[in-house]
Coordinates of N, CA and C in Angstrom, one line a residue:
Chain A
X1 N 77.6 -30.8 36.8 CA 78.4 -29.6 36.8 C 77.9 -28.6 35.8
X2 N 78.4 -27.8 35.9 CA 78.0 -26.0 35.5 C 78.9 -26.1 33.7
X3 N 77.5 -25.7 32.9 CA 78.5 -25.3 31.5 C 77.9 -24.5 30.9
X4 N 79.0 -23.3 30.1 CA 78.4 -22.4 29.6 C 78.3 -22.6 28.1
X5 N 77.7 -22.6 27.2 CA 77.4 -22.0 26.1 C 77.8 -21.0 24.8
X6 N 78.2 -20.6 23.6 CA 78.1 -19.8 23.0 C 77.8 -19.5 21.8
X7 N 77.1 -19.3 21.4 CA 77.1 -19.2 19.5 C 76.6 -17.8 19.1
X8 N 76.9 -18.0 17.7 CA 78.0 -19.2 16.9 C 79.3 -18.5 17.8
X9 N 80.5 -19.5 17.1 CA 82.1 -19.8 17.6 C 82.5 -18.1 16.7
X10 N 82.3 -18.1 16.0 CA 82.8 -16.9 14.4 C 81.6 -16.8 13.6
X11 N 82.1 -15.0 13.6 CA 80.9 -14.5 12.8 C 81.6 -12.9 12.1
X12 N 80.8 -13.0 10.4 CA 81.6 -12.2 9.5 C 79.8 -11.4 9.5
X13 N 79.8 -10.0 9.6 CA 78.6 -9.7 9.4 C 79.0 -8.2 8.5
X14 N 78.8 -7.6 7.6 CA 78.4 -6.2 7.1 C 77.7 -5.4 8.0
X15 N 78.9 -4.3 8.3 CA 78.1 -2.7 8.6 C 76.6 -2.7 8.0
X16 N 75.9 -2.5 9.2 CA 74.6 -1.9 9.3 C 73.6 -3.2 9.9
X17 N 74.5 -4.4 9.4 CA 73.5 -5.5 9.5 C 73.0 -5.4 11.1
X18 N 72.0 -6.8 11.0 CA 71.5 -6.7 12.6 C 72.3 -7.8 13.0
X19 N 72.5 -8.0 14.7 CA 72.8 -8.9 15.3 C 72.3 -9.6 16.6
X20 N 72.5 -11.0 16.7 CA 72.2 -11.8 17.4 C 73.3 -13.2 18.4
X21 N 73.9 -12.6 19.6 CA 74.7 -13.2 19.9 C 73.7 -14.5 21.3
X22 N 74.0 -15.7 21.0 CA 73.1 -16.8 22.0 C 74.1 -16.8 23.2
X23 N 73.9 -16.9 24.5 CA 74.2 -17.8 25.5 C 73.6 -18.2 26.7
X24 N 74.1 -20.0 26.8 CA 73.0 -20.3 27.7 C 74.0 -21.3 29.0
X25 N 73.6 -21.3 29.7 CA 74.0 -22.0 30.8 C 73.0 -23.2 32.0
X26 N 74.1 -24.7 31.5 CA 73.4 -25.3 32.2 C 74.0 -25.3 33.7
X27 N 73.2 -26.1 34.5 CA 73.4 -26.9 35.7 C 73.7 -25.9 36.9
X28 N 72.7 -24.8 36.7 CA 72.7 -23.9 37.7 C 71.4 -22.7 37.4
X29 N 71.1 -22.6 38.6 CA 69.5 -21.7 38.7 C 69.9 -20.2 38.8
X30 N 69.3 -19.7 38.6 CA 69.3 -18.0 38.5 C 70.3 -17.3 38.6
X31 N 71.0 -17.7 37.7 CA 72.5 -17.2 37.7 C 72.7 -15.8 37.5
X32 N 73.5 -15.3 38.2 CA 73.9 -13.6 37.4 C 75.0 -14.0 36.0
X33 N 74.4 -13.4 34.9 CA 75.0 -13.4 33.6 C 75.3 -11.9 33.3
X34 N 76.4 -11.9 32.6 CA 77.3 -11.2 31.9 C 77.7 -10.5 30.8
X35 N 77.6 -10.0 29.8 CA 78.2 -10.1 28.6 C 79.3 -9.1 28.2
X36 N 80.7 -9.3 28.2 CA 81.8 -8.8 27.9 C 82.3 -8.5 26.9
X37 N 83.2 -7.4 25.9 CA 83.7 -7.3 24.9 C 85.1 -7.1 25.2
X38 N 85.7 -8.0 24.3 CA 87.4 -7.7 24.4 C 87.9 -7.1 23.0
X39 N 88.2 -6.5 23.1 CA 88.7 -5.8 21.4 C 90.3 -6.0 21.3
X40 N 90.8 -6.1 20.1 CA 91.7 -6.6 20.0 C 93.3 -5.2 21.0
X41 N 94.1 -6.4 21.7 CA 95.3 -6.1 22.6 C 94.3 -5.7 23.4
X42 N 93.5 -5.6 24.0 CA 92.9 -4.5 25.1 C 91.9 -5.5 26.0
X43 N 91.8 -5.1 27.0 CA 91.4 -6.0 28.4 C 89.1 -6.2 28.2
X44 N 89.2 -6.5 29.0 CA 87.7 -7.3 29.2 C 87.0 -5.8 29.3
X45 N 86.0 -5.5 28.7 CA 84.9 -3.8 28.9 C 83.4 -5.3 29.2
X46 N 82.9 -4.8 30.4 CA 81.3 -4.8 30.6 C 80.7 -4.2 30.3
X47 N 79.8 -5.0 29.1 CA 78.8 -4.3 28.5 C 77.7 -4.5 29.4
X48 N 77.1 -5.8 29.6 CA 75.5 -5.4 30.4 C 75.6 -6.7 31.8
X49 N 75.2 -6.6 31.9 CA 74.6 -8.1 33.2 C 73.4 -7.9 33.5
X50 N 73.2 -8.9 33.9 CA 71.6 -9.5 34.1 C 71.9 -9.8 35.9
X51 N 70.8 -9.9 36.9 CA 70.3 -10.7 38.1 C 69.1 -11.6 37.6
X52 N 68.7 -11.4 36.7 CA 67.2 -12.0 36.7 C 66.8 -12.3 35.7
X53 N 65.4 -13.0 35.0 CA 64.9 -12.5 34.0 C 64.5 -11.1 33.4
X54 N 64.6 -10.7 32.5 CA 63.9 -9.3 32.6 C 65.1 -8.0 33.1
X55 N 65.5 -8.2 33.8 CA 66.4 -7.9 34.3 C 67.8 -7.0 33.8
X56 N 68.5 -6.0 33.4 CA 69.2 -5.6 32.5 C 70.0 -4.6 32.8
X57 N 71.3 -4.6 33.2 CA 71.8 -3.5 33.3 C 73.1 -3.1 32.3
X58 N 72.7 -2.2 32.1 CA 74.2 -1.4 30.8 C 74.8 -0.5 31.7
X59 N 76.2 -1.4 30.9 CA 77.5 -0.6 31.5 C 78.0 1.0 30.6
X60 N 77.5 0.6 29.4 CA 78.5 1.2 28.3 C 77.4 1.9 27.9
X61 N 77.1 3.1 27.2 CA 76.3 3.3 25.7 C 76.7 2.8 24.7
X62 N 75.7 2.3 24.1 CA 76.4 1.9 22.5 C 75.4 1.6 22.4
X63 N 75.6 0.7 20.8 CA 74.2 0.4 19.9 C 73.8 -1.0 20.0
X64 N 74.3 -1.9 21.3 CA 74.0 -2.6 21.7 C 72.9 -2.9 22.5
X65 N 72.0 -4.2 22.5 CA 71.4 -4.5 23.9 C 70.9 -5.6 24.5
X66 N 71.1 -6.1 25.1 CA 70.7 -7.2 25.6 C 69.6 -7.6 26.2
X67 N 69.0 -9.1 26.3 CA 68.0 -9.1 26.9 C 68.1 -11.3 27.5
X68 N 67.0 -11.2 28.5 CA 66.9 -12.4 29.4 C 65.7 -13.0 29.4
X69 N 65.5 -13.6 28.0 CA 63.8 -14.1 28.0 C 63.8 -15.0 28.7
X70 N 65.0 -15.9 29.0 CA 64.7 -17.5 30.0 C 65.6 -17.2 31.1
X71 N 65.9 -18.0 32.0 CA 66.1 -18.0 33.3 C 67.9 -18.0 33.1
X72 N 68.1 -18.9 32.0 CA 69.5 -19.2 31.9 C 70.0 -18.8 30.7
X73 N 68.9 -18.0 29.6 CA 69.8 -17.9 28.5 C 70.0 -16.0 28.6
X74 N 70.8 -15.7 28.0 CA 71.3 -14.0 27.7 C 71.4 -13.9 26.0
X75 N 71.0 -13.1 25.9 CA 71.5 -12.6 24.4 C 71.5 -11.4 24.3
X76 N 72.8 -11.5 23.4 CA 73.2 -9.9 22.5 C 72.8 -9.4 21.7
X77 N 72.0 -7.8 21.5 CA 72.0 -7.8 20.1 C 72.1 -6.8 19.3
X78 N 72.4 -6.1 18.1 CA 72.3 -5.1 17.8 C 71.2 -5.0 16.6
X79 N 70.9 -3.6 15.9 CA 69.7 -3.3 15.0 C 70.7 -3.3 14.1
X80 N 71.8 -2.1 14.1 CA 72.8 -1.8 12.9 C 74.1 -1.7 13.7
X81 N 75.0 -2.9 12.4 CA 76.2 -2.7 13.3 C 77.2 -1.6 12.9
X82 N 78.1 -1.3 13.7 CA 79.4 -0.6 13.2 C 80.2 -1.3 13.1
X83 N 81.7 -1.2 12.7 CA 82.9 -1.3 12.3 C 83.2 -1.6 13.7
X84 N 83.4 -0.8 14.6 CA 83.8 -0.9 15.8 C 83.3 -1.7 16.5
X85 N 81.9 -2.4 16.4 CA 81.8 -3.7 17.2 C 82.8 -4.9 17.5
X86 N 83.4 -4.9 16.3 CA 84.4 -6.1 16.1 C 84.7 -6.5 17.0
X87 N 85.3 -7.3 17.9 CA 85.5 -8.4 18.9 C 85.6 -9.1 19.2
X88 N 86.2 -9.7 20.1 CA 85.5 -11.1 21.0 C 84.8 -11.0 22.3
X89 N 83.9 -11.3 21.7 CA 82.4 -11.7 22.7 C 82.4 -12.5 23.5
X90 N 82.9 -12.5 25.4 CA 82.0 -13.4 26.4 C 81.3 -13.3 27.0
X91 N 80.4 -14.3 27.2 CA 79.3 -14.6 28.1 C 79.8 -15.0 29.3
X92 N 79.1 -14.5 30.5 CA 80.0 -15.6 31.6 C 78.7 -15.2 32.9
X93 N 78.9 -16.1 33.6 CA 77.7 -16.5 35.0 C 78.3 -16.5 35.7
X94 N 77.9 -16.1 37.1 CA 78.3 -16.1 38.6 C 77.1 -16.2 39.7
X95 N 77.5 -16.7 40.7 CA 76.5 -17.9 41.6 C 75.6 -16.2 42.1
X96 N 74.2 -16.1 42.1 CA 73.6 -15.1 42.3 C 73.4 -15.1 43.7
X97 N 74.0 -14.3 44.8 CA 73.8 -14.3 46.1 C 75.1 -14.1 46.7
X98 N 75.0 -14.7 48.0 CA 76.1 -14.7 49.0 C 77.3 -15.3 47.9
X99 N 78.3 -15.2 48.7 CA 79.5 -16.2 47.3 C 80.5 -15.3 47.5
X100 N 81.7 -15.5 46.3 CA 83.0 -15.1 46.5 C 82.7 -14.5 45.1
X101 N 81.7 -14.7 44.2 CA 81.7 -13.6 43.2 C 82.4 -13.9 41.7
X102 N 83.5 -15.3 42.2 CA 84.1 -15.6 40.4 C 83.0 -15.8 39.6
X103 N 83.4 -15.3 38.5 CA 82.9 -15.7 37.0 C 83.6 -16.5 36.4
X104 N 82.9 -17.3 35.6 CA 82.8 -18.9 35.0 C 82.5 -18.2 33.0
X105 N 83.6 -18.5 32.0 CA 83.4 -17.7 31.0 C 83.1 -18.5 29.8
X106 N 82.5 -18.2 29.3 CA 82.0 -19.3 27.4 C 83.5 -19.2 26.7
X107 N 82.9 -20.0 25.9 CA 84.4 -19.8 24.8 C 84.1 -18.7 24.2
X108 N 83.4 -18.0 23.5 CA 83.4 -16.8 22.9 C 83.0 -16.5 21.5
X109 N 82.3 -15.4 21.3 CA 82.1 -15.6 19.6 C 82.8 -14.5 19.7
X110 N 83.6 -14.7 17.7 CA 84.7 -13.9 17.4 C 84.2 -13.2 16.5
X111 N 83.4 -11.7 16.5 CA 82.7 -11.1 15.5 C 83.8 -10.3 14.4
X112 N 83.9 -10.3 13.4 CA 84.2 -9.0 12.3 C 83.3 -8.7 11.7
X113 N 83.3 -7.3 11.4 CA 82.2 -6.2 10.9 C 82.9 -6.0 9.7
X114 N 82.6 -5.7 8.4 CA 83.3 -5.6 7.3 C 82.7 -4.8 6.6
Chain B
X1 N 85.8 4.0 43.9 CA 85.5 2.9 42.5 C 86.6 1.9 42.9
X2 N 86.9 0.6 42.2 CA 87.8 -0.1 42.6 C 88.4 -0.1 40.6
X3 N 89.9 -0.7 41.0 CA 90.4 -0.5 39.6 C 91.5 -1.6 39.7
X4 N 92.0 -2.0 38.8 CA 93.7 -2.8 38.6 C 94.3 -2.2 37.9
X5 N 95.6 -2.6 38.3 CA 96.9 -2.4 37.0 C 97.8 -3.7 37.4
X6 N 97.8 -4.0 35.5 CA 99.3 -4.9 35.8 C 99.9 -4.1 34.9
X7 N 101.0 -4.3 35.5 CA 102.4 -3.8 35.2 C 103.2 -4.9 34.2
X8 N 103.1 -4.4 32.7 CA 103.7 -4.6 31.9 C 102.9 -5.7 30.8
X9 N 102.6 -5.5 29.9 CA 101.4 -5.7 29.1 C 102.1 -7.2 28.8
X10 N 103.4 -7.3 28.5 CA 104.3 -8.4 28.1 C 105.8 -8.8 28.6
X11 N 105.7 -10.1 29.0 CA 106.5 -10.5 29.7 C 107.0 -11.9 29.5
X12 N 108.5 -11.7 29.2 CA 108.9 -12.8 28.3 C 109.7 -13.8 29.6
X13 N 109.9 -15.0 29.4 CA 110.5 -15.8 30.3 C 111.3 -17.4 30.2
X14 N 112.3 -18.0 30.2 CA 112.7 -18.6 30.1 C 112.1 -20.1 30.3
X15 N 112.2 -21.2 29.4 CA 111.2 -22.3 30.3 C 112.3 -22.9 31.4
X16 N 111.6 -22.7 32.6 CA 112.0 -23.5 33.9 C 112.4 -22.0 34.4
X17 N 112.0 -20.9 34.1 CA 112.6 -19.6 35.0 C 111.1 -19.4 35.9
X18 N 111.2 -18.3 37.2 CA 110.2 -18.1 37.5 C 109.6 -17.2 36.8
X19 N 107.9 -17.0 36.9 CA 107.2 -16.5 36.4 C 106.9 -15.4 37.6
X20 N 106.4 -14.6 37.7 CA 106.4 -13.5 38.1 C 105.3 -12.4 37.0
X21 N 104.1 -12.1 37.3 CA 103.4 -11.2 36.9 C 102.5 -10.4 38.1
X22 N 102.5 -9.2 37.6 CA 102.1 -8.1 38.8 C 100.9 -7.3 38.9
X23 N 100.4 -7.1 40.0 CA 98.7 -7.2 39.7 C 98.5 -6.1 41.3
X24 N 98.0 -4.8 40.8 CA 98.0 -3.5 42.2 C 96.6 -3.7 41.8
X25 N 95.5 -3.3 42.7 CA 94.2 -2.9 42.8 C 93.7 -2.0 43.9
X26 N 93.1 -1.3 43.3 CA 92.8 -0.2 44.2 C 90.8 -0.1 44.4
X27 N 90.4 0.1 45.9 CA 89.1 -0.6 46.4 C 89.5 -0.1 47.1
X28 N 87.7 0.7 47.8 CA 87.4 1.2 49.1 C 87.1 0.1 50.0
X29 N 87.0 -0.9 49.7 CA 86.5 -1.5 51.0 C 87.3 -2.9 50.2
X30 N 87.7 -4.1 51.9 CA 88.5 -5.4 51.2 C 87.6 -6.1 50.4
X31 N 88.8 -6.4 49.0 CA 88.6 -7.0 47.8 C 88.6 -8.1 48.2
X32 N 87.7 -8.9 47.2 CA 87.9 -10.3 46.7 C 88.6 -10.3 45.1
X33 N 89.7 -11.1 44.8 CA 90.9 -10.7 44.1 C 91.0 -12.5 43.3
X34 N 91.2 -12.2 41.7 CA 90.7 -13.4 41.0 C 91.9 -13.2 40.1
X35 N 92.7 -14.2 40.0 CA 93.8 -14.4 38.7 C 93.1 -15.2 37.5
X36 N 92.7 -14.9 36.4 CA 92.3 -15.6 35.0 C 93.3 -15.6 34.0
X37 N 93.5 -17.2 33.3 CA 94.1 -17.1 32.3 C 93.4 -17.8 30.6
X38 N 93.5 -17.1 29.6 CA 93.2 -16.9 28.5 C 93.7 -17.4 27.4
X39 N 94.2 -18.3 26.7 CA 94.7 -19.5 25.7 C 94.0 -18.2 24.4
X40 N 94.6 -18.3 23.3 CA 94.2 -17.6 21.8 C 92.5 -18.1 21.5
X41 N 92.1 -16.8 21.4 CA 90.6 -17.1 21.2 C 89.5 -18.6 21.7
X42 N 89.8 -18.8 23.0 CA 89.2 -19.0 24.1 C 88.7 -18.2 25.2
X43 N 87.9 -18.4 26.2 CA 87.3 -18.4 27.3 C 88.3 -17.8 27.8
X44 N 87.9 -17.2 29.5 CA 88.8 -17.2 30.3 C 88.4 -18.3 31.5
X45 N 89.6 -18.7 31.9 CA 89.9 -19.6 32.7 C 90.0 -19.2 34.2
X46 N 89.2 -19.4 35.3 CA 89.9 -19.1 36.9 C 91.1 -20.0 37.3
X47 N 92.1 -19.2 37.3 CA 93.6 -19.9 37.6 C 93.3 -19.9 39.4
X48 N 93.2 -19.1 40.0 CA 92.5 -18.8 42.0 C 92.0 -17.6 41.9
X49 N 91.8 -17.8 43.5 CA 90.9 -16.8 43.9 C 91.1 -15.9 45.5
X50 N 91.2 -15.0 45.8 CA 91.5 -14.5 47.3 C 90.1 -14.2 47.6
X51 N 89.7 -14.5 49.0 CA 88.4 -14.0 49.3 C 88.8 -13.5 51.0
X52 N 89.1 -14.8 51.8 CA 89.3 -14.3 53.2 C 90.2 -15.4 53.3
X53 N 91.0 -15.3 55.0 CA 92.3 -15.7 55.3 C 93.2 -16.2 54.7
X54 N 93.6 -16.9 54.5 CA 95.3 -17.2 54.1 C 95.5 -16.5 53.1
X55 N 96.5 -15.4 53.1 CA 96.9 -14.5 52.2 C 97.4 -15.0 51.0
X56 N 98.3 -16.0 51.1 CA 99.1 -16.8 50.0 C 97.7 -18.1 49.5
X57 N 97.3 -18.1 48.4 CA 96.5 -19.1 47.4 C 97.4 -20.0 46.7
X58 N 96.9 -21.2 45.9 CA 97.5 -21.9 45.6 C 96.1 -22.1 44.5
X59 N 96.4 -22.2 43.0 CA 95.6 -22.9 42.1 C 96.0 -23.8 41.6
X60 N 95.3 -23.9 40.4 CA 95.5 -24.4 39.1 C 97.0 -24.4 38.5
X61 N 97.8 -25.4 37.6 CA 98.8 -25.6 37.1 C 100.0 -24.8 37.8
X62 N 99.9 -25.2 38.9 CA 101.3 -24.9 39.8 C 101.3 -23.4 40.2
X63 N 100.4 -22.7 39.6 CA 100.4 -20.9 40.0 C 100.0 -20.8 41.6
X64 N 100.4 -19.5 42.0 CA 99.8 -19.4 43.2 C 100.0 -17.7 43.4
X65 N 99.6 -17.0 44.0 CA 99.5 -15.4 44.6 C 99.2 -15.5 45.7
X66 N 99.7 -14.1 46.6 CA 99.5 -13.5 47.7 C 99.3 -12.5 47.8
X67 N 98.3 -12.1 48.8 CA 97.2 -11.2 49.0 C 97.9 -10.1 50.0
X68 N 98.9 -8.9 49.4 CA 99.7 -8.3 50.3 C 98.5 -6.5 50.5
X69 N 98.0 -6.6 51.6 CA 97.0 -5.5 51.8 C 97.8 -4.1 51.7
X70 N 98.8 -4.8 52.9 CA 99.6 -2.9 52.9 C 100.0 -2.6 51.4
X71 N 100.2 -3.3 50.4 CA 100.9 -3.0 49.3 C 99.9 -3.0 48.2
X72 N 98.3 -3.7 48.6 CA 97.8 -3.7 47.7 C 97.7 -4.6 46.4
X73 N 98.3 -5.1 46.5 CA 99.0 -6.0 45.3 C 98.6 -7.5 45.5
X74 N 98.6 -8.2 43.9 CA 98.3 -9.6 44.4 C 98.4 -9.8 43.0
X75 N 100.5 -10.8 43.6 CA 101.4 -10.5 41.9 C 101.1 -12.1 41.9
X76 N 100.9 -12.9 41.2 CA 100.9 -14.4 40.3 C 102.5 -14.9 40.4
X77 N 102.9 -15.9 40.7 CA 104.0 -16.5 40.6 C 103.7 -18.1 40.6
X78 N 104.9 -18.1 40.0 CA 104.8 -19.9 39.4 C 106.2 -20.3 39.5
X79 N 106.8 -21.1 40.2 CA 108.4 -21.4 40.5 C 109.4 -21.6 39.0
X80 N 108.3 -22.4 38.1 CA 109.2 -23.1 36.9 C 108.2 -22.6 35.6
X81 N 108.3 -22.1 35.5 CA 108.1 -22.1 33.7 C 107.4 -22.8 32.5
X82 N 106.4 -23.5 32.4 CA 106.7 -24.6 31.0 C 105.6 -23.7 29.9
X83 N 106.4 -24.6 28.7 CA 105.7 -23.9 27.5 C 104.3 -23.6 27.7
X84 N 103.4 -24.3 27.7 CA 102.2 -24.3 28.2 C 101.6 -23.6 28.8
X85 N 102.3 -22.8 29.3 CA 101.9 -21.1 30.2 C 101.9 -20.2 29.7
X86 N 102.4 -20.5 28.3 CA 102.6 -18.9 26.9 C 100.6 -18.9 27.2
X87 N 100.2 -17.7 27.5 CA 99.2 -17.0 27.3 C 98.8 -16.0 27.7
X88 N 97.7 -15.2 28.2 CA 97.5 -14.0 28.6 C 96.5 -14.2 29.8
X89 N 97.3 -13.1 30.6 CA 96.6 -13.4 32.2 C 96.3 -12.3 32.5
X90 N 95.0 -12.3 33.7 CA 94.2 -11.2 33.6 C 93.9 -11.1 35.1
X91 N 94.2 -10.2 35.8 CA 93.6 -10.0 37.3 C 92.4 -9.2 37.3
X92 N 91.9 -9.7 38.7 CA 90.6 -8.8 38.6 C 89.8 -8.7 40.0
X93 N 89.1 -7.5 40.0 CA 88.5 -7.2 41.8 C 87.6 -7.4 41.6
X94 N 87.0 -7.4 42.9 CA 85.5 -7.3 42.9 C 85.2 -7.0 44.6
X95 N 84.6 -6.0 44.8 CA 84.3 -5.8 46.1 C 83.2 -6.8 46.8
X96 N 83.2 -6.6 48.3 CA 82.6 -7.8 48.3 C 81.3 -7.5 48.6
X97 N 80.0 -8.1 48.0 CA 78.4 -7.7 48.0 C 78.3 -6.8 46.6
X98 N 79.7 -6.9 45.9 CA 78.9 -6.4 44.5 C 79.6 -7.5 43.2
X99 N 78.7 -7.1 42.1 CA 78.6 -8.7 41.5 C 79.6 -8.5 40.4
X100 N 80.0 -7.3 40.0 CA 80.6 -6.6 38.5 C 81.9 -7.5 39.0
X101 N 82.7 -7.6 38.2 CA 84.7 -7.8 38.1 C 84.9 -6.8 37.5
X102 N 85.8 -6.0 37.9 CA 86.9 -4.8 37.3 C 88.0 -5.6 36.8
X103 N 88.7 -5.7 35.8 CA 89.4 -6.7 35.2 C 90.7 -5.4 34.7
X104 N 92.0 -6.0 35.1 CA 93.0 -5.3 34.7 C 93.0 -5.0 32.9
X105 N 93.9 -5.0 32.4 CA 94.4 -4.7 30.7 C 95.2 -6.1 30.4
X106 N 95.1 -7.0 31.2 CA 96.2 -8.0 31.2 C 97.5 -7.9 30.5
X107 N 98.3 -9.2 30.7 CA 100.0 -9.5 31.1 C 99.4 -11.0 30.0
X108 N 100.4 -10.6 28.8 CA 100.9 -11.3 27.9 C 101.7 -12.3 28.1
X109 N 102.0 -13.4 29.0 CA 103.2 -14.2 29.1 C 103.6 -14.7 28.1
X110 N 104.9 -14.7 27.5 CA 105.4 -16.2 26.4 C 106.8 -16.3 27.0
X111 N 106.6 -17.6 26.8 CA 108.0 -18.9 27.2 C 108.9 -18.9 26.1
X112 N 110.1 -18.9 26.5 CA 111.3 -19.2 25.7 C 111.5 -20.8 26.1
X113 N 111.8 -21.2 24.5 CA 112.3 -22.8 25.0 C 114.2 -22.4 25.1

């Protein structure tokens, strides 16, 4: 069976710092990946997705960005953070091709910016 | 562009009442239409899913929706209530041959004991 990944669980970082969000997924090949922000009361924003390695599309501007060095992993990241990054962060995969299109979601890292 | 609305960010309910949460989307071309539910700083969860024929679904923990076109809508119902269902639910489109989810603002459920 298919499992997603996320780290870390919680993360306290200072304005300006840089960031690095991991996710990886087993028990499935060339998955389309995801990466979502939920800010607090307020619904799911698409930040980027991936089809591929290498691969990268942004939804949003921001001082975010992501990248697909391996087949199954995604990562987030920033140079300097803001205040407003704060969130919760998911990752999530969907079957790359023909299909009905659901997404499958990580538990989530819980970022504060301080 | 395709988009959701649920109607009413919070929705309070008796345990053993029906549930009832409401889910409009709007898409040029027919959706494929996904109910998610959300537990406090977890994942989201696929509760079903609409893709093609039988309008009415059936998932996970007794939920079920129907896929009403003329109306657009595809509201979540659950006959009975239990504590266990206090969390936040999230509809969402997706046209079909594109890969993004449009995800509503979600519907806050909590149970009254």
């Amino acid at each position: 069976s298919q499992t997603i990944h996320q780290w870390p669980a919680t993360l306290v970082q200072p304005v300006g710092s840089p960031l690095s969000l991991e996710c990886t997924v087993e028990g499935t090949s060339n998955p389309n990946l995801y990466w979502y922000r939920q800010a607090a009361g307020r619904g799911l924003q698409l930040l980027f997705y991936s089809v591929g390695i290498g691969q990268i599309s942004s939804e949003v501007p921001q001082n975010l960005s992501a990248s697909r060095p391996q087949d199954r992993q995604f990562i987030l990241s920033s140079k300097k953070l803001l205040l407003s990054d704060s969130g919760f962060y998911l990752c999530a995969w969907s079957v790359n091709g023909l299909g009905s299109y659901e997404q499958y979601f990580g538990p989530g890292t819980r970022l504060t910016v301080t | 562009a395709q988009s959701v609305t649920q109607l009413g960010s919070h929705v309070s309910v008796s345990e053993g009442a029906l549930v009832l949460l409401r889910c409009n989307y709007s898409s040029s071309v027919p959706p494929y239409l996904f109910w998610y539910v959300q537990y406090p700083n977890q994942g989201l969860q696929l509760l079903l899913k609409y893709t093609t024929g039988a309008t009415l679904v059936k998932g996970i923990n007794g939920f079920e929706a129907e896929f009403k076109k003329s109306e657009t809508s595809f509201h979540l119902t659950k006959p009975s209530a239990h504590m266990s269902d206090a969390a936040e639910y999230f509809c969402a489109v997706s046209e079909k041959g594109g890969r993004a989810l449009t995800f509503g603002s979600g519907t806050r459920l909590q149970v009254q004991p």
